């Protein structure tokens, strides 16, 4: 497959560029927003082996665990400084009855997980276990409430059970071993209410949302941030109707966007793909920029002061399930291509951080574009995990806007993929600059106009692989891992020139 390159439209005058030469201009500004750390949120659903086997094995398991949570997974996740974790779904949330997941484990009712393979759920992981996990990881809990098959009373009581100091629900919680209420900020009122969450039309859901949220009270100093179930992809009408009819009752509205070939039929292999498939994937991933922009434009119309957050609370790649795994469990491998999708998506979210107040990649373990994969007592870190690790300096750092002038690669379906993409931020006197070279074959020489930013000390990390289809598995857990990036740059006359290997992601720290 041959791909032609073109020069990207850019916001500043270009010197003549070679095929893989790019220019970046950093535009530091006091007025820039902070990249909210919640952009690095995660999502854990009762789906396949995300919870059971991935996060939770129970206290009696031979797999080393801390109060039932896998110790290896906990240690890996702690490194990512996860700011927020969404649970219990996804589609599962609208069939979940929280009272089935409290009290003695042996007397909890079982249920069929209708959305995900018909697996029997024994409710052994419930509210107490989730909040305990969030405390261990040091992250904010984000609950998805059941609207589709639940009741107003059920959701209202869940909030009371979790956050009230006294009263019947608080007493029940105390009987179950938790004296003090938990802190709960993020509350989702339904999930994908246009689909698995009830097949609502937006006008009707807006009214249902208004009713449900009324009874979700702020107890004893706890303050809820109420999130309406939002659109999928290109459904701009959903956002418009919700903003028109329920904006005064919401703090946030969600958006789901998956990098996926389509919703019916095959989605393609996670590890067996062509260069053409690769570039198409990046083009589809980057389309999120236009999608987010259009949803933001609608929100701006109703909420010009940006009080209401747009929460991309499900995103990532969605491939065919790995052969030999249980149908409906969405277990997929994770290659260097997925790492590229993670980096490019995070770069987009940074740009919209004045409106995008949270994102949650789907999902944290063993499902879709996960951080870790587990099998028995084994665990591997995925290439996507390493992107989240190398992007840590951007959490809660001040965004440095930038312009990129780059050659473009033409992909299938008329999509355009930049050879070079970048994001930058500053915190505690250190500038973090993340650079991506999407080209499968050629290095990119990037000239960065530092605009006075100090670069006396530079350190770096790189994520790359021999082949774009490379991945980590249980026999080869280290095929892809973060490596120091110690050469490949020079500073001259206020410009930083970096040579980025083909298909690589680099984060530089400048001070
Ligand atoms: O993340 C998997 C599923 O994708 C979620 O349960 C649902 O909300 C979405 O369709």
Coordinates of C-alpha atoms and ligand atoms in Angstrom, one line a residue:
X1 CA 0.0 0.0 0.0
X2 CA 1.4 3.4 -1.0
X3 CA 0.4 6.5 0.9
X4 CA 0.9 10.0 -0.5
X5 CA 1.9 12.8 1.8
X6 CA 0.5 16.3 1.7
X7 CA 1.3 19.4 3.8
X8 CA -1.2 20.2 6.5
X9 CA -2.9 23.5 6.6
X10 CA -1.2 25.4 9.4
X11 CA -1.6 28.6 11.3
X12 CA 1.9 30.0 10.7
X13 CA 4.2 30.6 7.7
X14 CA 6.1 27.5 6.9
X15 CA 9.7 27.1 5.7
X16 CA 9.9 24.5 3.0
X17 CA 9.3 21.1 4.5
X18 CA 10.7 17.8 3.5
X19 CA 8.6 14.6 3.5
X20 CA 8.9 13.9 7.2
X21 CA 9.8 17.3 8.6
X22 CA 7.5 19.1 10.9
X23 CA 7.4 22.4 12.8
X24 CA 5.8 23.1 16.1
X25 CA 5.4 26.4 17.7
X26 CA 4.7 26.5 21.4
X27 CA 2.3 29.4 22.4
X28 CA 2.6 29.6 26.2
X29 CA 0.0 31.9 27.8
X30 CA -1.0 32.8 31.3
X31 CA -4.7 32.5 30.3
X32 CA -4.4 28.8 29.3
X33 CA -6.6 26.3 31.1
X34 CA -5.3 23.5 33.3
X35 CA -5.6 20.1 31.8
X36 CA -8.0 18.5 34.3
X37 CA -6.6 15.3 35.7
X38 CA -10.0 13.7 35.3
X39 CA -9.2 13.4 31.6
X40 CA -7.1 10.4 32.7
X41 CA -10.2 8.6 34.2
X42 CA -10.9 4.9 33.9
X43 CA -13.9 2.7 33.6
X44 CA -14.6 -0.7 35.2
X45 CA -17.8 -2.6 34.2
X46 CA -19.2 -6.0 35.3
X47 CA -18.3 -7.4 31.9
X48 CA -16.2 -10.4 31.1
X49 CA -13.2 -10.5 33.4
X50 CA -12.8 -6.8 34.1
X51 CA -14.0 -7.0 37.7
X52 CA -13.9 -10.8 38.4
X53 CA -10.4 -12.0 37.6
X54 CA -9.1 -8.7 36.5
X55 CA -9.5 -6.5 39.6
X56 CA -11.0 -8.8 42.1
X57 CA -10.3 -12.4 43.0
X58 CA -11.6 -12.5 46.5
X59 CA -9.7 -13.0 49.8
X60 CA -9.6 -16.8 49.5
X61 CA -7.9 -16.8 46.1
X62 CA -4.5 -18.4 45.6
X63 CA -3.7 -15.4 43.5
X64 CA -1.8 -12.8 45.7
X65 CA -4.4 -10.3 46.8
X66 CA -5.0 -7.4 49.1
X67 CA -8.4 -7.8 50.8
X68 CA -9.5 -9.6 47.6
X69 CA -8.0 -7.2 45.0
X70 CA -5.2 -8.5 42.9
X71 CA -2.0 -7.2 44.3
X72 CA -0.2 -7.1 40.9
X73 CA -3.0 -5.1 39.3
X74 CA -3.3 -2.7 42.2
X75 CA 0.4 -2.0 42.1
X76 CA 0.3 -1.4 38.4
X77 CA -2.7 0.9 38.6
X78 CA -1.4 2.9 41.5
X79 CA 1.5 4.0 39.2
X80 CA -1.1 5.7 36.9
X81 CA -2.4 8.0 39.6
X82 CA -6.0 7.3 38.4
X83 CA -8.1 10.3 39.2
X84 CA -11.6 8.8 38.8
X85 CA -13.1 5.3 38.2
X86 CA -16.5 4.8 36.7
X87 CA -18.5 1.7 37.8
X88 CA -20.6 -0.6 37.5
X89 CA -21.3 0.0 33.8
X90 CA -21.9 0.6 30.9
X91 CA -24.9 -1.3 29.8
X92 CA -24.7 -3.4 33.0
X93 CA -25.5 -0.3 35.1
X94 CA -29.1 -0.1 33.8
X95 CA -29.7 -3.7 35.0
X96 CA -27.8 -3.5 38.2
X97 CA -29.7 -3.4 41.5
X98 CA -27.3 -2.2 44.1
X99 CA -29.1 -3.8 47.1
X100 CA -28.1 -7.2 45.6
X101 CA -24.5 -6.4 46.2
X102 CA -24.5 -5.6 49.9
X103 CA -24.6 -7.7 53.0
X104 CA -23.1 -11.2 53.5
X105 CA -21.7 -12.5 50.2
X106 CA -23.2 -16.0 50.6
X107 CA -26.8 -14.6 50.7
X108 CA -26.5 -12.3 47.8
X109 CA -28.9 -13.0 44.9
X110 CA -27.5 -14.0 41.5
X111 CA -28.4 -12.5 38.2
X112 CA -27.9 -13.0 34.5
X113 CA -25.6 -10.4 32.9
X114 CA -27.8 -10.1 29.8
X115 CA -25.7 -7.6 28.0
X116 CA -22.4 -9.5 28.3
X117 CA -22.6 -13.1 27.3
X118 CA -25.3 -14.2 29.7
X119 CA -22.7 -14.9 32.3
X120 CA -24.1 -15.4 35.8
X121 CA -23.2 -12.6 38.1
X122 CA -23.0 -13.5 41.8
X123 CA -22.9 -10.0 43.1
X124 CA -19.8 -10.8 45.2
X125 CA -18.3 -7.4 44.2
X126 CA -20.6 -4.6 45.3
X127 CA -20.8 -1.1 46.6
X128 CA -18.4 -1.6 49.6
X129 CA -15.8 -3.3 47.4
X130 CA -15.9 -0.5 44.8
X131 CA -15.5 2.3 47.4
X132 CA -12.8 0.3 49.1
X133 CA -11.0 0.0 45.8
X134 CA -11.3 3.7 45.1
X135 CA -9.8 4.4 48.5
X136 CA -6.9 2.1 47.8
X137 CA -6.2 3.6 44.4
X138 CA -6.8 7.2 45.8
X139 CA -9.3 8.0 43.1
X140 CA -12.8 9.6 43.0
X141 CA -15.7 7.1 42.5
X142 CA -18.0 7.7 39.6
X143 CA -21.3 5.8 39.9
X144 CA -23.6 5.0 37.0
X145 CA -27.1 4.8 38.3
X146 CA -29.8 2.5 37.0
X147 CA -32.5 4.4 35.1
X148 CA -33.5 1.8 32.4
X149 CA -34.8 -1.0 34.7
X150 CA -34.5 0.7 38.1
X151 CA -36.6 3.2 40.0
X152 CA -36.2 6.7 41.3
X153 CA -36.5 5.3 44.8
X154 CA -33.7 2.8 44.2
X155 CA -31.3 5.4 43.0
X156 CA -32.2 7.9 45.6
X157 CA -31.6 5.3 48.3
X158 CA -28.2 4.3 46.9
X159 CA -27.1 7.9 47.2
X160 CA -28.4 8.0 50.8
X161 CA -26.8 4.6 51.7
X162 CA -23.4 5.9 50.5
X163 CA -23.4 9.5 51.7
X164 CA -25.8 10.0 54.7
X165 CA -24.5 10.2 58.2
X166 CA -27.8 9.0 59.7
X167 CA -31.1 7.5 58.8
X168 CA -32.4 4.2 57.6
X169 CA -30.0 3.8 54.7
X170 CA -27.0 4.9 56.8
X171 CA -28.0 2.4 59.5
X172 CA -28.0 -0.4 56.9
X173 CA -24.6 0.7 55.7
X174 CA -23.3 0.6 59.3
X175 CA -24.8 -2.9 59.8
X176 CA -22.8 -3.9 56.8
X177 CA -19.6 -2.7 58.3
X178 CA -19.1 0.9 57.2
X179 CA -19.6 3.4 59.9
X180 CA -18.7 6.6 58.1
X181 CA -20.3 7.7 54.8
X182 CA -18.2 7.7 51.7
X183 CA -17.6 10.8 49.6
X184 CA -19.4 10.6 46.3
X185 CA -19.1 13.4 43.7
X186 CA -19.8 11.9 40.3
X187 CA -23.3 10.4 39.7
X188 CA -24.4 9.3 36.3
X189 CA -28.1 9.2 35.8
X190 CA -28.4 6.3 33.4
X191 CA -26.0 5.1 30.6
X192 CA -26.6 5.2 26.9
X193 CA -30.2 5.9 27.6
X194 CA -30.8 6.1 23.8
X195 CA -29.8 2.4 23.6
X196 CA -29.1 -0.3 26.2
X197 CA -30.1 2.1 28.9
X198 CA -33.8 2.2 27.9
X199 CA -34.1 3.1 24.2
X200 CA -35.4 6.5 25.2
X201 CA -36.0 9.4 22.8
X202 CA -34.1 12.5 24.0
X203 CA -37.2 14.6 24.8
X204 CA -38.6 11.8 27.1
X205 CA -35.2 11.1 28.7
X206 CA -34.7 14.7 29.4
X207 CA -37.8 14.7 31.6
X208 CA -37.0 11.4 33.2
X209 CA -33.5 12.7 33.9
X210 CA -35.0 15.8 35.6
X211 CA -37.2 13.6 37.8
X212 CA -34.5 11.1 38.8
X213 CA -31.9 13.8 39.7
X214 CA -34.4 15.7 41.9
X215 CA -34.3 12.9 44.5
X216 CA -30.6 12.4 44.5
X217 CA -29.9 14.5 47.5
X218 CA -26.8 16.2 48.9
X219 CA -26.4 14.7 52.4
X220 CA -24.3 16.0 55.2
X221 CA -22.0 18.2 53.1
X222 CA -21.6 15.7 50.2
X223 CA -22.1 17.6 46.9
X224 CA -23.1 15.5 43.9
X225 CA -21.9 16.4 40.4
X226 CA -24.9 15.1 38.3
X227 CA -24.2 13.7 34.9
X228 CA -26.9 13.2 32.2
X229 CA -26.5 10.3 29.8
X230 CA -25.3 11.8 26.6
X231 CA -24.9 11.1 22.9
X232 CA -23.0 8.6 21.0
X233 CA -20.7 9.8 18.3
X234 CA -22.5 12.0 15.8
X235 CA -25.9 12.3 17.5
X236 CA -25.8 16.0 17.9
X237 CA -29.6 16.2 18.3
X238 CA -29.4 14.3 21.6
X239 CA -27.0 16.9 23.0
X240 CA -29.1 19.8 21.7
X241 CA -32.4 18.4 23.2
X242 CA -30.7 17.7 26.6
X243 CA -29.1 21.1 26.8
X244 CA -32.3 22.8 25.8
X245 CA -34.5 20.8 28.3
X246 CA -32.4 19.8 31.2
X247 CA -29.3 22.1 31.4
X248 CA -30.4 23.6 34.7
X249 CA -30.5 20.2 36.3
X250 CA -27.1 18.9 35.2
X251 CA -23.4 19.5 36.0
X252 CA -22.2 17.3 33.1
X253 CA -23.4 15.4 30.1
X254 CA -21.6 12.4 28.7
X255 CA -20.4 11.4 25.2
X256 CA -19.3 8.0 23.9
X257 CA -16.9 7.7 21.0
X258 CA -15.2 4.4 20.1
X259 CA -12.6 3.9 17.4
X260 CA -14.5 1.1 15.7
X261 CA -15.0 -0.1 12.2
X262 CA -18.8 -0.3 12.7
X263 CA -21.4 -1.7 15.0
X264 CA -22.5 -4.7 12.9
X265 CA -20.3 -7.4 11.6
X266 CA -16.6 -7.8 12.1
X267 CA -14.5 -5.1 13.7
X268 CA -11.1 -6.4 12.6
X269 CA -8.4 -8.1 14.5
X270 CA -6.5 -6.3 17.3
X271 CA -3.2 -7.7 16.2
X272 CA -3.5 -8.9 12.6
X273 CA -3.9 -5.7 10.5
X274 CA -2.4 -4.0 7.4
X275 CA -0.8 -0.6 7.2
X276 CA -3.9 0.5 5.5
X277 CA -6.0 -0.6 8.4
X278 CA -3.6 1.2 10.8
X279 CA -3.9 4.6 9.1
X280 CA -7.6 4.2 8.8
X281 CA -7.8 3.6 12.5
X282 CA -5.8 6.7 13.3
X283 CA -8.0 8.7 11.0
X284 CA -11.2 7.4 12.7
X285 CA -9.6 8.0 16.1
X286 CA -8.8 11.6 15.2
X287 CA -12.3 12.3 14.0
X288 CA -13.1 12.6 17.7
X289 CA -11.7 16.1 17.4
X290 CA -14.6 17.2 15.1
X291 CA -17.1 15.2 17.0
X292 CA -16.1 16.8 20.4
X293 CA -16.0 20.2 18.7
X294 CA -19.5 20.0 17.4
X295 CA -20.9 18.8 20.7
X296 CA -19.0 21.7 22.4
X297 CA -20.4 24.2 19.9
X298 CA -24.0 23.1 20.8
X299 CA -23.2 23.3 24.5
X300 CA -21.7 26.8 24.0
X301 CA -25.0 27.9 22.6
X302 CA -26.8 27.1 25.8
X303 CA -24.0 27.4 28.3
X304 CA -21.5 30.0 27.0
X305 CA -19.8 30.2 30.4
X306 CA -19.0 26.5 30.2
X307 CA -20.5 25.6 33.6
X308 CA -21.5 22.2 32.3
X309 CA -18.8 19.6 31.5
X310 CA -18.7 17.3 28.6
X311 CA -17.6 13.9 29.9
X312 CA -16.3 11.5 27.3
X313 CA -16.9 8.7 29.7
X314 CA -16.4 5.9 27.2
X315 CA -13.7 5.9 24.5
X316 CA -11.0 3.7 23.0
X317 CA -10.6 1.0 20.4
X318 CA -13.1 -1.8 19.9
X319 CA -11.8 -4.9 17.9
X320 CA -13.0 -8.4 17.4
X321 CA -12.7 -10.5 20.6
X322 CA -9.6 -12.6 20.8
X323 CA -10.2 -16.1 19.2
X324 CA -10.9 -18.7 21.9
X325 CA -12.3 -16.2 24.4
X326 CA -15.9 -16.1 25.6
X327 CA -18.3 -14.4 23.2
X328 CA -19.7 -11.2 24.8
X329 CA -16.7 -10.7 27.1
X330 CA -15.0 -8.2 24.8
X331 CA -11.5 -9.4 25.6
X332 CA -9.1 -8.0 23.1
X333 CA -5.3 -7.7 22.7
X334 CA -3.6 -4.3 22.6
X335 CA -0.8 -3.4 20.1
X336 CA 1.4 -0.4 19.4
X337 CA -1.5 0.8 17.2
X338 CA -3.7 1.1 20.4
X339 CA -0.9 3.1 22.0
X340 CA -1.1 5.5 19.1
X341 CA -4.9 5.8 19.5
X342 CA -4.4 6.5 23.2
X343 CA -1.8 9.3 22.6
X344 CA -3.7 11.0 19.8
X345 CA -7.0 10.9 21.7
X346 CA -5.4 12.4 24.9
X347 CA -3.9 15.1 22.7
X348 CA -7.3 16.0 21.5
X349 CA -8.9 16.0 25.0
X350 CA -6.1 18.3 26.2
X351 CA -7.2 20.9 23.6
X352 CA -10.8 20.8 24.8
X353 CA -10.0 20.8 28.5
X354 CA -12.0 24.0 29.0
X355 CA -15.2 22.0 28.3
X356 CA -14.1 18.3 28.5
X357 CA -14.0 17.8 32.3
X358 CA -13.5 14.0 32.3
X359 CA -12.8 11.1 30.1
X360 CA -12.8 7.4 30.9
X361 CA -11.1 5.0 28.6
X362 CA -12.9 1.7 28.2
X363 CA -11.9 -0.3 30.1
X364 CA -9.4 -0.7 32.9
X365 CA -8.7 -4.5 32.7
X366 CA -9.3 -7.3 30.2
X367 CA -12.0 -5.5 28.3
X368 CA -11.6 -3.4 25.1
X369 CA -8.6 -1.0 25.2
X370 CA -7.4 -2.0 28.6
X371 CA -4.5 -1.0 30.9
X372 CA -3.7 -4.5 32.0
X373 CA -4.5 -8.1 30.8
X374 CA -4.7 -11.0 33.2
X375 CA -4.8 -14.7 32.9
X376 CA -4.8 -16.8 36.1
X377 CA -2.0 -15.3 38.3
X378 CA -0.3 -13.6 35.3
X379 CA -0.6 -10.0 34.3
X380 CA 0.8 -7.9 31.5
X381 CA 0.9 -4.2 31.0
X382 CA -0.4 -3.1 27.7
X383 CA 1.1 -0.5 25.3
X384 CA -1.9 1.7 26.3
X385 CA -0.9 1.5 29.9
X386 CA 2.5 2.9 29.0
X387 CA 1.0 5.9 27.2
X388 CA -1.0 6.8 30.4
X389 CA 2.3 6.4 32.3
X390 CA 4.3 8.7 30.0
X391 CA 1.5 11.3 30.0
X392 CA 1.4 11.6 33.8
X393 CA 3.1 15.0 33.8
X394 CA 0.2 16.5 31.9
X395 CA -2.3 15.7 34.7
X396 CA -3.4 19.1 36.3
X397 CA -0.6 20.9 34.4
X398 CA -1.3 24.2 32.5
X399 CA -1.9 23.6 28.8
X400 CA 0.6 25.1 26.4
X401 CA -1.3 25.7 23.2
X402 CA 0.7 24.9 20.1
X403 CA 0.6 24.9 16.3
X404 CA 1.8 21.9 14.3
X405 CA 2.8 22.1 10.7
X406 CA 3.1 18.5 9.5
X407 CA 2.9 16.4 6.4
X408 CA -0.3 14.4 6.2
X409 CA -0.9 10.8 5.3
X410 CA -3.9 10.1 3.2
X411 CA -5.9 7.1 4.5
X412 CA -8.9 5.1 3.4
X413 CA -12.3 6.8 3.3
X414 CA -10.7 10.1 2.6
X415 CA -9.3 10.4 6.1
X416 CA -6.1 12.5 6.7
X417 CA -3.6 11.5 9.4
X418 CA -0.9 13.9 10.5
X419 CA 2.6 12.4 10.5
X420 CA 3.3 14.5 13.7
X421 CA 1.0 15.3 16.5
X422 CA 1.9 16.9 19.8
X423 CA 0.7 18.3 23.2
X424 CA 2.5 20.3 25.8
X425 CA 1.9 21.5 29.3
X426 CA 3.8 23.1 32.2
X427 CA 3.7 22.3 36.0
X428 CA 6.1 23.2 38.8
X429 CA 8.5 24.9 36.4
X430 CA 8.8 21.8 34.1
X431 CA 7.5 21.7 30.6
X432 CA 6.2 18.3 29.4
X433 CA 6.1 17.9 25.6
X434 CA 4.6 14.8 24.1
X435 CA 5.3 14.0 20.5
X436 CA 3.9 11.4 18.2
X437 CA 5.3 10.2 14.9
X438 CA 2.5 8.1 13.2
X439 CA 4.6 7.2 10.1
X440 CA 5.2 3.4 10.0
X441 CA 8.5 3.7 8.1
X442 CA 10.2 7.0 8.4
X443 CA 11.6 9.0 11.3
X444 CA 10.3 12.6 11.7
X445 CA 12.5 15.6 12.2
X446 CA 10.6 18.1 14.3
X447 CA 11.7 21.6 14.8
X448 CA 10.1 23.2 17.9
X449 CA 10.0 26.9 18.4
X450 CA 10.3 27.0 22.2
X451 CA 9.1 30.6 22.5
X452 CA 11.4 31.3 25.3
X453 CA 10.7 28.1 27.3
X454 CA 13.8 26.9 29.1
X455 CA 15.3 23.7 27.8
X456 CA 18.6 23.5 29.6
X457 CA 17.8 20.2 31.1
X458 CA 16.0 17.6 29.0
X459 CA 15.0 14.0 29.8
X460 CA 12.7 11.8 27.8
X461 CA 10.9 8.5 27.5
X462 CA 9.9 6.7 24.3
X463 CA 7.4 4.0 23.4
X464 CA 7.9 2.2 20.1
X465 CA 8.1 -1.3 18.7
X466 CA 9.7 -3.2 15.8
X467 CA 6.4 -3.8 14.2
X468 CA 3.1 -1.8 14.7
X469 CA 1.4 -5.1 15.3
X470 CA 3.6 -5.9 18.3
X471 CA 1.9 -6.5 21.6
X472 CA 2.7 -7.9 25.1
X473 CA 1.4 -11.3 26.0
X474 CA 1.8 -13.7 29.0
X475 CA 4.8 -15.4 27.3
X476 CA 6.4 -12.1 26.1
X477 CA 5.3 -9.5 28.6
X478 CA 8.1 -7.0 27.7
X479 CA 7.9 -6.8 23.9
X480 CA 6.8 -3.2 24.3
X481 CA 7.8 -1.1 27.2
X482 CA 8.8 2.4 28.1
X483 CA 12.4 3.2 27.4
X484 CA 14.6 6.2 28.2
X485 CA 14.9 8.6 25.3
X486 CA 18.4 9.9 25.8
X487 CA 19.5 11.2 22.4
X488 CA 17.9 12.4 19.2
X489 CA 17.5 16.0 20.1
X490 CA 19.5 19.2 20.1
X491 CA 18.8 22.8 21.1
X492 CA 19.9 25.6 18.9
X493 CA 19.0 29.3 18.9
X494 CA 15.8 28.9 20.9
X495 CA 14.7 25.9 18.8
X496 CA 14.6 22.2 19.9
X497 CA 15.1 19.8 17.1
X498 CA 14.0 16.2 17.8
X499 CA 14.3 13.2 15.6
X500 CA 11.5 10.8 16.4
X501 CA 11.8 7.2 15.2
X502 CA 9.0 5.8 13.0
X503 CA 5.8 4.8 14.9
X504 CA 6.9 6.2 18.2
X505 CA 5.6 8.3 21.1
X506 CA 7.9 10.4 23.2
X507 CA 7.5 12.6 26.2
X508 CA 10.2 15.1 26.9
X509 CA 10.6 17.0 30.2
X510 CA 12.2 20.4 29.7
X511 CA 13.4 22.8 32.4
Ligands
LIG1 O1 -17.7 -0.5 27.1 C1 -18.6 -1.5 26.6 C2 -20.0 -1.0 26.4 O2 -20.0 0.0 25.4 C3 -20.7 -0.3 27.5 O3 -21.3 -1.2 28.4 C4 -21.7 0.5 26.8 O4 -22.1 1.7 27.5 C5 -21.1 0.8 25.5 O5 -22.0 0.5 24.4

